[in-house]
mmCIF file of C-alpha atoms in Angstrom:
data_model
loop_
_atom_site.group_PDB
_atom_site.id
_atom_site.type_symbol
_atom_site.label_atom_id
_atom_site.label_comp_id
_atom_site.label_asym_id
_atom_site.label_seq_id
_atom_site.Cartn_x
_atom_site.Cartn_y
_atom_site.Cartn_z
ATOM 1 C CA UNK P 19 54.848 122.149 103.702
ATOM 2 C CA UNK P 20 51.572 122.383 105.600
ATOM 3 C CA UNK P 21 51.402 120.225 108.724
ATOM 4 C CA UNK P 22 48.666 119.682 111.271
ATOM 5 C CA UNK P 23 45.246 118.193 111.987
ATOM 6 C CA UNK P 24 42.737 118.009 109.159
ATOM 7 C CA UNK P 25 39.134 116.740 108.961
ATOM 8 C CA UNK P 26 38.801 113.491 107.056
ATOM 9 C CA UNK P 27 36.669 115.130 104.375
ATOM 10 C CA UNK P 28 39.650 117.338 103.432
ATOM 11 C CA UNK P 29 42.443 114.766 103.879
ATOM 12 C CA UNK P 30 42.411 112.876 100.575
ATOM 13 C CA UNK P 31 45.874 112.999 98.966
ATOM 14 C CA UNK P 32 47.552 114.170 102.169
ATOM 15 C CA UNK P 33 50.344 112.207 103.869
ATOM 16 C CA UNK P 34 49.482 110.615 107.192
ATOM 17 C CA UNK P 35 51.915 111.956 109.795
ATOM 18 C CA UNK P 36 51.375 109.299 112.482
ATOM 19 C CA UNK P 37 50.293 105.673 112.368
ATOM 20 C CA UNK P 38 46.624 105.118 113.261
ATOM 21 C CA UNK P 39 44.700 101.982 114.247
ATOM 22 C CA UNK P 40 41.758 101.636 111.888
ATOM 23 C CA UNK P 41 40.852 98.009 111.180
ATOM 24 C CA UNK P 42 44.572 97.319 111.420
ATOM 25 C CA UNK P 43 47.483 99.719 111.347
ATOM 26 C CA UNK P 44 47.425 102.549 108.832
ATOM 27 C CA UNK P 45 51.106 103.458 108.729
ATOM 28 C CA UNK P 46 52.533 106.935 108.856
ATOM 29 C CA UNK P 47 53.697 108.144 105.466
ATOM 30 C CA UNK P 48 50.628 106.698 103.747
ATOM 31 C CA UNK P 49 49.186 108.928 101.033
ATOM 32 C CA UNK P 50 45.542 108.858 102.043
ATOM 33 C CA UNK P 51 43.120 107.576 99.419
ATOM 34 C CA UNK P 52 39.349 107.017 99.526
ATOM 35 C CA UNK P 53 39.671 103.495 100.961
ATOM 36 C CA UNK P 54 41.971 104.742 103.727
ATOM 37 C CA UNK P 55 39.546 107.510 104.629
ATOM 38 C CA UNK P 56 36.674 104.999 104.761
ATOM 39 C CA UNK P 57 38.647 102.798 107.147
ATOM 40 C CA UNK P 58 39.373 105.780 109.361
ATOM 41 C CA UNK P 59 35.743 106.877 109.372
ATOM 42 C CA UNK P 60 34.579 103.347 110.219
ATOM 43 C CA UNK P 61 36.996 103.383 113.156
ATOM 44 C CA UNK P 62 35.414 106.591 114.446
ATOM 45 C CA UNK P 63 38.328 108.845 113.487
ATOM 46 C CA UNK P 64 37.131 112.356 112.632
ATOM 47 C CA UNK P 65 40.454 114.047 111.878
ATOM 48 C CA UNK P 66 44.070 113.082 111.246
ATOM 49 C CA UNK P 67 47.410 114.828 111.458
ATOM 50 C CA UNK P 68 48.792 115.115 107.950
ATOM 51 C CA UNK P 69 51.420 116.796 105.802
ATOM 52 C CA UNK P 70 50.618 118.502 102.498
ATOM 53 C CA UNK P 71 53.058 120.017 100.010
ATOM 54 C CA UNK P 72 53.335 123.693 99.264
ATOM 55 C CA UNK P 73 53.908 124.716 95.631
ATOM 56 C CA UNK P 74 57.455 123.768 94.628
ATOM 57 C CA UNK P 75 57.861 121.171 97.369
ATOM 58 C CA UNK P 76 59.369 117.741 96.708
ATOM 59 C CA UNK P 77 58.371 114.547 98.476
ATOM 60 C CA UNK P 78 60.818 113.160 101.012
ATOM 61 C CA UNK P 79 61.847 110.284 98.741
ATOM 62 C CA UNK P 80 62.338 112.456 95.666
ATOM 63 C CA UNK P 81 64.392 114.961 97.668
ATOM 64 C CA UNK P 82 66.580 112.198 99.124
ATOM 65 C CA UNK P 83 67.072 110.648 95.690
ATOM 66 C CA UNK P 84 68.138 113.932 94.078
ATOM 67 C CA UNK P 85 70.667 114.698 96.790
ATOM 68 C CA UNK P 86 72.028 111.150 96.689
ATOM 69 C CA UNK P 87 72.355 111.451 92.903
ATOM 70 C CA UNK P 88 75.050 114.100 93.250
ATOM 71 C CA UNK P 89 76.995 111.841 95.641
ATOM 72 C CA UNK P 90 76.864 108.689 93.521
ATOM 73 C CA UNK P 91 80.113 108.828 91.565
ATOM 74 C CA UNK P 92 82.536 106.140 90.446
ATOM 75 C CA UNK P 93 82.713 103.267 92.907
ATOM 76 C CA UNK P 94 79.510 104.385 94.638
ATOM 77 C CA UNK P 95 75.993 103.008 94.319
ATOM 78 C CA UNK P 96 72.720 104.568 95.417
ATOM 79 C CA UNK P 97 70.103 102.459 97.114
ATOM 80 C CA UNK P 98 66.393 102.919 96.488
ATOM 81 C CA UNK P 99 64.967 105.933 98.309
ATOM 82 C CA UNK P 100 62.335 105.029 100.908
ATOM 83 C CA UNK P 101 60.885 106.735 103.998
ATOM 84 C CA UNK P 102 62.869 109.835 103.124
ATOM 85 C CA UNK P 103 66.194 108.002 103.143
ATOM 86 C CA UNK P 104 68.656 107.200 100.365
ATOM 87 C CA UNK P 105 71.833 105.251 101.125
ATOM 88 C CA UNK P 106 75.173 105.353 99.295
ATOM 89 C CA UNK P 107 77.068 102.049 99.154
ATOM 90 C CA UNK P 108 80.556 101.031 98.028
ATOM 91 C CA UNK P 109 80.797 98.874 94.911
ATOM 92 C CA UNK P 110 84.252 97.621 95.939
ATOM 93 C CA UNK P 111 86.936 97.812 98.611
ATOM 94 C CA UNK P 112 88.834 101.028 99.086
ATOM 95 C CA UNK P 113 89.217 104.252 100.998
ATOM 96 C CA UNK P 114 86.507 106.889 101.384
ATOM 97 C CA UNK P 115 87.312 110.540 100.827
ATOM 98 C CA UNK P 116 84.858 113.015 102.320
ATOM 99 C CA UNK P 117 84.874 116.773 101.775
ATOM 100 C CA UNK P 118 83.937 117.571 105.364
ATOM 101 C CA UNK P 119 83.462 121.301 104.784
ATOM 102 C CA UNK P 120 80.987 120.684 101.943
ATOM 103 C CA UNK P 121 79.037 118.174 104.015
ATOM 104 C CA UNK P 122 78.897 120.579 106.967
ATOM 105 C CA UNK P 123 77.762 123.410 104.685
ATOM 106 C CA UNK P 124 75.051 121.213 103.154
ATOM 107 C CA UNK P 125 73.799 120.191 106.594
ATOM 108 C CA UNK P 126 73.557 123.864 107.599
ATOM 109 C CA UNK P 127 71.197 124.842 104.755
ATOM 110 C CA UNK P 128 67.932 123.461 106.133
ATOM 111 C CA UNK P 129 67.197 121.467 109.269
ATOM 112 C CA UNK P 130 65.000 119.107 107.299
ATOM 113 C CA UNK P 131 67.864 117.868 105.111
ATOM 114 C CA UNK P 132 70.588 115.729 106.695
ATOM 115 C CA UNK P 133 73.617 113.906 105.337
ATOM 116 C CA UNK P 134 75.691 111.526 107.459
ATOM 117 C CA UNK P 135 78.915 109.927 106.191
ATOM 118 C CA UNK P 136 81.775 107.785 107.375
ATOM 119 C CA UNK P 137 84.932 109.593 108.433
ATOM 120 C CA UNK P 138 87.348 110.813 105.797
ATOM 121 C CA UNK P 139 89.878 108.069 104.908
ATOM 122 C CA UNK P 140 87.627 105.331 106.304
ATOM 123 C CA UNK P 141 88.406 101.885 104.915
ATOM 124 C CA UNK P 142 85.394 100.117 103.403
ATOM 125 C CA UNK P 143 84.507 96.822 101.787
ATOM 126 C CA UNK P 144 82.188 96.012 98.897
ATOM 127 C CA UNK P 145 78.554 96.714 99.740
ATOM 128 C CA UNK P 146 79.356 98.753 102.841
ATOM 129 C CA UNK P 147 77.257 101.805 103.698
ATOM 130 C CA UNK P 148 79.267 105.014 103.181
ATOM 131 C CA UNK P 149 76.668 107.731 103.566
ATOM 132 C CA UNK P 150 72.966 108.230 104.126
ATOM 133 C CA UNK P 151 70.702 111.099 103.116
ATOM 134 C CA UNK P 152 67.677 111.536 105.373
ATOM 135 C CA UNK P 153 64.891 114.024 104.721
ATOM 136 C CA UNK P 154 63.137 114.641 108.028
ATOM 137 C CA UNK P 155 59.822 116.247 106.935
ATOM 138 C CA UNK P 156 57.475 114.625 104.446
ATOM 139 C CA UNK P 157 58.065 117.461 101.978
ATOM 140 C CA UNK P 158 60.896 119.938 101.488
ATOM 141 C CA UNK P 159 61.185 122.933 99.147
ATOM 142 C CA UNK P 160 62.737 122.052 95.797
ATOM 143 C CA UNK P 161 64.879 125.197 96.063
ATOM 144 C CA UNK P 162 66.441 123.798 99.240
ATOM 145 C CA UNK P 163 67.266 120.529 97.507
ATOM 146 C CA UNK P 164 68.843 122.426 94.611
ATOM 147 C CA UNK P 165 70.979 124.464 97.015
ATOM 148 C CA UNK P 166 72.128 121.351 98.871
ATOM 149 C CA UNK P 167 73.016 119.619 95.598
ATOM 150 C CA UNK P 168 74.960 122.673 94.403
ATOM 151 C CA UNK P 169 76.834 122.905 97.704
ATOM 152 C CA UNK P 170 77.846 119.254 97.583
ATOM 153 C CA UNK P 171 78.774 119.366 93.894
ATOM 154 C CA UNK P 172 80.080 116.114 92.440
ATOM 155 C CA UNK P 173 83.125 115.558 94.635
ATOM 156 C CA UNK P 174 81.954 115.616 98.234
ATOM 157 C CA UNK P 175 82.135 111.824 98.477
ATOM 158 C CA UNK P 176 84.599 109.589 96.642
ATOM 159 C CA UNK P 177 85.754 106.004 96.829
ATOM 160 C CA UNK P 178 89.413 105.382 96.025
ATOM 161 C CA UNK P 179 89.748 101.670 95.189
ATOM 162 C CA UNK P 180 92.721 99.707 96.456
ATOM 163 C CA UNK P 181 95.072 99.406 93.486
ATOM 164 C CA UNK P 182 97.147 96.418 94.456
ATOM 165 C CA UNK P 183 100.891 96.094 93.962
ATOM 166 C CA UNK P 184 103.955 94.044 94.858
ATOM 167 C CA UNK P 185 105.308 94.173 98.389
ATOM 168 C CA UNK P 186 108.627 93.029 99.817
ATOM 169 C CA UNK P 187 108.845 92.407 103.544
ATOM 170 C CA UNK P 188 112.276 92.801 105.128
ATOM 171 C CA UNK P 189 112.533 91.298 108.606
ATOM 172 C CA UNK P 190 115.611 91.658 110.748
ATOM 173 C CA UNK P 191 116.717 89.257 113.442
ATOM 174 C CA UNK P 192 119.215 89.182 116.250
ATOM 175 C CA UNK P 193 121.094 86.077 117.346
ATOM 176 C CA UNK P 194 118.484 85.167 119.963
ATOM 177 C CA UNK P 195 115.402 86.021 117.890
ATOM 178 C CA UNK P 196 112.924 83.128 117.744
ATOM 179 C CA UNK P 197 111.869 81.623 114.420
ATOM 180 C CA UNK P 198 108.298 81.529 115.707
ATOM 181 C CA UNK P 199 108.270 85.323 115.923
ATOM 182 C CA UNK P 200 109.443 85.574 112.311
ATOM 183 C CA UNK P 201 106.678 83.249 111.145
ATOM 184 C CA UNK P 202 104.056 85.103 113.156
ATOM 185 C CA UNK P 203 105.261 88.478 111.884
ATOM 186 C CA UNK P 204 105.172 87.320 108.267
ATOM 187 C CA UNK P 205 101.677 85.852 108.603
ATOM 188 C CA UNK P 206 100.224 88.978 110.156
ATOM 189 C CA UNK P 207 101.878 91.334 107.679
ATOM 190 C CA UNK P 208 100.710 89.137 104.799
ATOM 191 C CA UNK P 209 97.110 89.280 106.020
ATOM 192 C CA UNK P 210 97.404 93.026 106.561
ATOM 193 C CA UNK P 211 98.648 93.880 103.059
ATOM 194 C CA UNK P 212 96.550 91.329 101.186
ATOM 195 C CA UNK P 213 93.489 92.742 102.930
ATOM 196 C CA UNK P 214 94.038 96.005 101.057
ATOM 197 C CA UNK P 215 94.795 94.479 97.679
ATOM 198 C CA UNK P 216 98.581 94.131 97.783
ATOM 199 C CA UNK P 217 100.507 90.932 97.060
ATOM 200 C CA UNK P 218 103.311 89.992 99.434
ATOM 201 C CA UNK P 219 105.695 88.916 96.695
ATOM 202 C CA UNK P 220 108.727 88.014 98.768
ATOM 203 C CA UNK P 221 110.042 87.968 102.311
ATOM 204 C CA UNK P 222 113.687 88.289 103.286
ATOM 205 C CA UNK P 223 115.239 87.864 106.707
ATOM 206 C CA UNK P 224 118.526 89.665 107.364
ATOM 207 C CA UNK P 225 120.713 90.392 110.382
ATOM 208 C CA UNK P 226 119.690 93.420 112.420
ATOM 209 C CA UNK P 227 122.467 95.511 110.866
ATOM 210 C CA UNK P 228 122.435 98.683 108.794
ATOM 211 C CA UNK P 229 124.231 97.313 105.727
ATOM 212 C CA UNK P 230 122.116 94.166 105.651
ATOM 213 C CA UNK P 231 118.960 96.292 105.659
ATOM 214 C CA UNK P 232 120.380 98.518 102.910
ATOM 215 C CA UNK P 233 121.143 95.531 100.683
ATOM 216 C CA UNK P 234 117.615 94.173 101.168
ATOM 217 C CA UNK P 235 116.103 97.436 99.918
ATOM 218 C CA UNK P 236 117.622 97.051 96.445
ATOM 219 C CA UNK P 237 114.535 95.473 94.914
ATOM 220 C CA UNK P 238 111.938 96.103 92.224
ATOM 221 C CA UNK P 239 108.741 96.428 94.267
ATOM 222 C CA UNK P 240 105.854 98.834 94.687
ATOM 223 C CA UNK P 241 106.270 98.960 98.456
ATOM 224 C CA UNK P 242 108.876 97.736 100.932
ATOM 225 C CA UNK P 243 108.054 97.076 104.569
ATOM 226 C CA UNK P 244 110.653 96.693 107.296
ATOM 227 C CA UNK P 245 109.807 94.778 110.464
ATOM 228 C CA UNK P 246 112.735 95.064 112.825
ATOM 229 C CA UNK P 247 113.810 92.666 115.533
ATOM 230 C CA UNK P 248 113.723 95.577 117.965
ATOM 231 C CA UNK P 249 111.850 98.856 118.064
ATOM 232 C CA UNK P 250 113.263 101.793 116.113
ATOM 233 C CA UNK P 251 114.233 104.439 118.646
ATOM 234 C CA UNK P 252 115.821 107.144 116.505
ATOM 235 C CA UNK P 253 116.373 108.232 112.901
ATOM 236 C CA UNK P 254 119.944 106.957 113.299
ATOM 237 C CA UNK P 255 118.818 103.503 114.425
ATOM 238 C CA UNK P 256 119.458 100.398 112.291
ATOM 239 C CA UNK P 257 116.401 100.349 110.007
ATOM 240 C CA UNK P 258 116.214 104.056 109.073
ATOM 241 C CA UNK P 259 119.995 104.137 108.786
ATOM 242 C CA UNK P 260 119.665 101.270 106.300
ATOM 243 C CA UNK P 261 117.360 103.417 104.169
ATOM 244 C CA UNK P 262 119.978 106.174 104.093
ATOM 245 C CA UNK P 263 122.765 103.679 103.338
ATOM 246 C CA UNK P 264 120.718 102.429 100.367
ATOM 247 C CA UNK P 265 120.771 105.939 98.914
ATOM 248 C CA UNK P 266 117.297 106.822 100.104
ATOM 249 C CA UNK P 267 115.821 109.286 102.536
ATOM 250 C CA UNK P 268 113.765 109.080 105.705
ATOM 251 C CA UNK P 269 110.740 111.312 105.171
ATOM 252 C CA UNK P 270 109.076 110.859 108.545
ATOM 253 C CA UNK P 271 110.059 109.360 111.878
ATOM 254 C CA UNK P 272 107.329 108.698 114.404
ATOM 255 C CA UNK P 273 103.607 109.371 114.231
ATOM 256 C CA UNK P 274 100.958 110.755 116.618
ATOM 257 C CA UNK P 275 98.946 107.527 116.566
ATOM 258 C CA UNK P 276 98.969 105.075 119.442
ATOM 259 C CA UNK P 277 99.555 102.180 118.932
ATOM 260 C CA UNK P 278 101.945 102.956 116.118
ATOM 261 C CA UNK P 279 104.148 105.772 117.428
ATOM 262 C CA UNK P 280 107.409 104.190 116.252
ATOM 263 C CA UNK P 281 106.582 103.941 112.545
ATOM 264 C CA UNK P 282 108.895 105.621 110.066
ATOM 265 C CA UNK P 283 108.646 106.298 106.338
ATOM 266 C CA UNK P 284 111.188 106.741 103.585
ATOM 267 C CA UNK P 285 111.950 106.467 99.892
ATOM 268 C CA UNK P 286 114.555 104.494 97.971
ATOM 269 C CA UNK P 287 114.578 105.126 94.214
ATOM 270 C CA UNK P 288 110.990 106.427 94.480
ATOM 271 C CA UNK P 289 109.832 103.203 96.155
ATOM 272 C CA UNK P 290 107.947 103.888 99.401
ATOM 273 C CA UNK P 291 109.530 102.358 102.483
ATOM 274 C CA UNK P 292 107.529 101.858 105.666
ATOM 275 C CA UNK P 293 109.316 100.914 108.852
ATOM 276 C CA UNK P 294 106.638 99.090 110.808
ATOM 277 C CA UNK P 295 106.188 99.670 114.532
ATOM 278 C CA UNK P 296 106.395 96.672 116.842
ATOM 279 C CA UNK P 297 102.607 96.662 117.256
ATOM 280 C CA UNK P 298 102.338 95.581 113.602
ATOM 281 C CA UNK P 299 103.110 92.059 114.866
ATOM 282 C CA UNK P 300 99.530 92.112 116.147
ATOM 283 C CA UNK P 301 96.477 92.122 113.855
ATOM 284 C CA UNK P 302 94.900 94.887 115.949
ATOM 285 C CA UNK P 303 94.380 98.293 114.340
ATOM 286 C CA UNK P 304 97.391 100.600 114.624
ATOM 287 C CA UNK P 305 98.891 103.617 112.903
ATOM 288 C CA UNK P 306 100.601 101.500 110.251
ATOM 289 C CA UNK P 307 97.172 100.464 108.968
ATOM 290 C CA UNK P 308 96.252 104.086 108.296
ATOM 291 C CA UNK P 309 99.447 104.626 106.319
ATOM 292 C CA UNK P 310 99.217 101.371 104.354
ATOM 293 C CA UNK P 311 95.565 101.944 103.477
ATOM 294 C CA UNK P 312 96.338 105.350 102.009
ATOM 295 C CA UNK P 313 99.283 104.029 100.032
ATOM 296 C CA UNK P 314 97.144 101.125 98.829
ATOM 297 C CA UNK P 315 94.535 103.565 97.535
ATOM 298 C CA UNK P 316 97.136 105.491 95.552
ATOM 299 C CA UNK P 317 97.519 108.419 97.942
ATOM 300 C CA UNK P 318 100.814 109.997 98.856
ATOM 301 C CA UNK P 319 101.392 110.148 102.604
ATOM 302 C CA UNK P 320 103.256 113.306 103.525
ATOM 303 C CA UNK P 321 104.800 114.489 106.753
ATOM 304 C CA UNK P 322 101.829 116.842 107.133
ATOM 305 C CA UNK P 323 99.368 113.992 106.572
ATOM 306 C CA UNK P 324 100.873 112.003 109.414
ATOM 307 C CA UNK P 325 101.019 115.045 111.682
ATOM 308 C CA UNK P 326 97.278 115.517 111.115
ATOM 309 C CA UNK P 327 96.490 111.989 112.333
ATOM 310 C CA UNK P 328 96.801 112.980 115.975
ATOM 311 C CA UNK P 329 93.138 113.909 116.408
ATOM 312 C CA UNK P 330 91.470 110.505 116.610
ATOM 313 C CA UNK P 331 94.878 108.865 116.771
ATOM 314 C CA UNK P 332 94.427 107.419 120.261
ATOM 315 C CA UNK P 333 93.227 104.002 119.169
ATOM 316 C CA UNK P 334 93.483 101.944 122.326
ATOM 317 C CA UNK P 335 94.209 102.384 126.005
ATOM 318 C CA UNK P 336 97.147 100.215 127.079
ATOM 319 C CA UNK P 337 96.511 98.550 130.481
ATOM 320 C CA UNK P 338 100.195 98.589 131.434
ATOM 321 C CA UNK P 339 100.748 102.265 130.538
ATOM 322 C CA UNK P 340 102.029 104.346 133.475
ATOM 323 C CA UNK P 341 99.654 107.052 134.728
#
């Protein structure tokens, strides 16, 4: 791309680099035609700063569109390219997967080509912006665009839709546990799971005892959540012990996300079990949301996955935390 000042007599067909007052505003990015040049001359302008393509260059909009094309897979929609920008939007609710290494490699190819995305595993709603391609100069070499598109491939950005499914909520209570807390817990869990496409099919309340929890896990459901009357302090505590007593296994105890440290996960007859932390009684974001969103999008959540949540896992400073 050629860039710099040019006499008006040579500027026809060039792209105006900066807005100019000439009988009104002549906006930057305008491809200068005869009428534009006449306006500029009448305003006493002798030269303008412009951009002109070199052989093989693509315009900013065409470059943005081509790069966005390779990102627009199932569940993704490309907006109209304008001012060197093309946006990628979600066509439904789900979880974004981003190949961070591919995006970083693409952004390292040429300083004039940029791609910004949401974080990997970000939860999105229909119509939400997931990524934006911005071409900084008015023209960029076509070979650069081809290299960026090849680097990104067809899988750098994906939307995993929430699949839905049937959920059972098991709540335990002690003798002095208030009914109001049960109702509040159910309402918040219902809103949480229905927000990611699940259906809370049934709710059972049982004594805070291992065998009672085990009996409540014998159910045909896609996901079982346990909300205990008291926090789970150990793998041998009531709720995880109930998973074992039901013939299942505890696959993870605790997570490096705060709030949400006291979550646990398990399996009973291949049905995922999530022991919710006490903070799940609040609608505020916590580690359980990250786990439920991934399950809702059809992803397995392994021990390694949870261990990797530590970076970025400090969600909120607690005012009563000791320092």
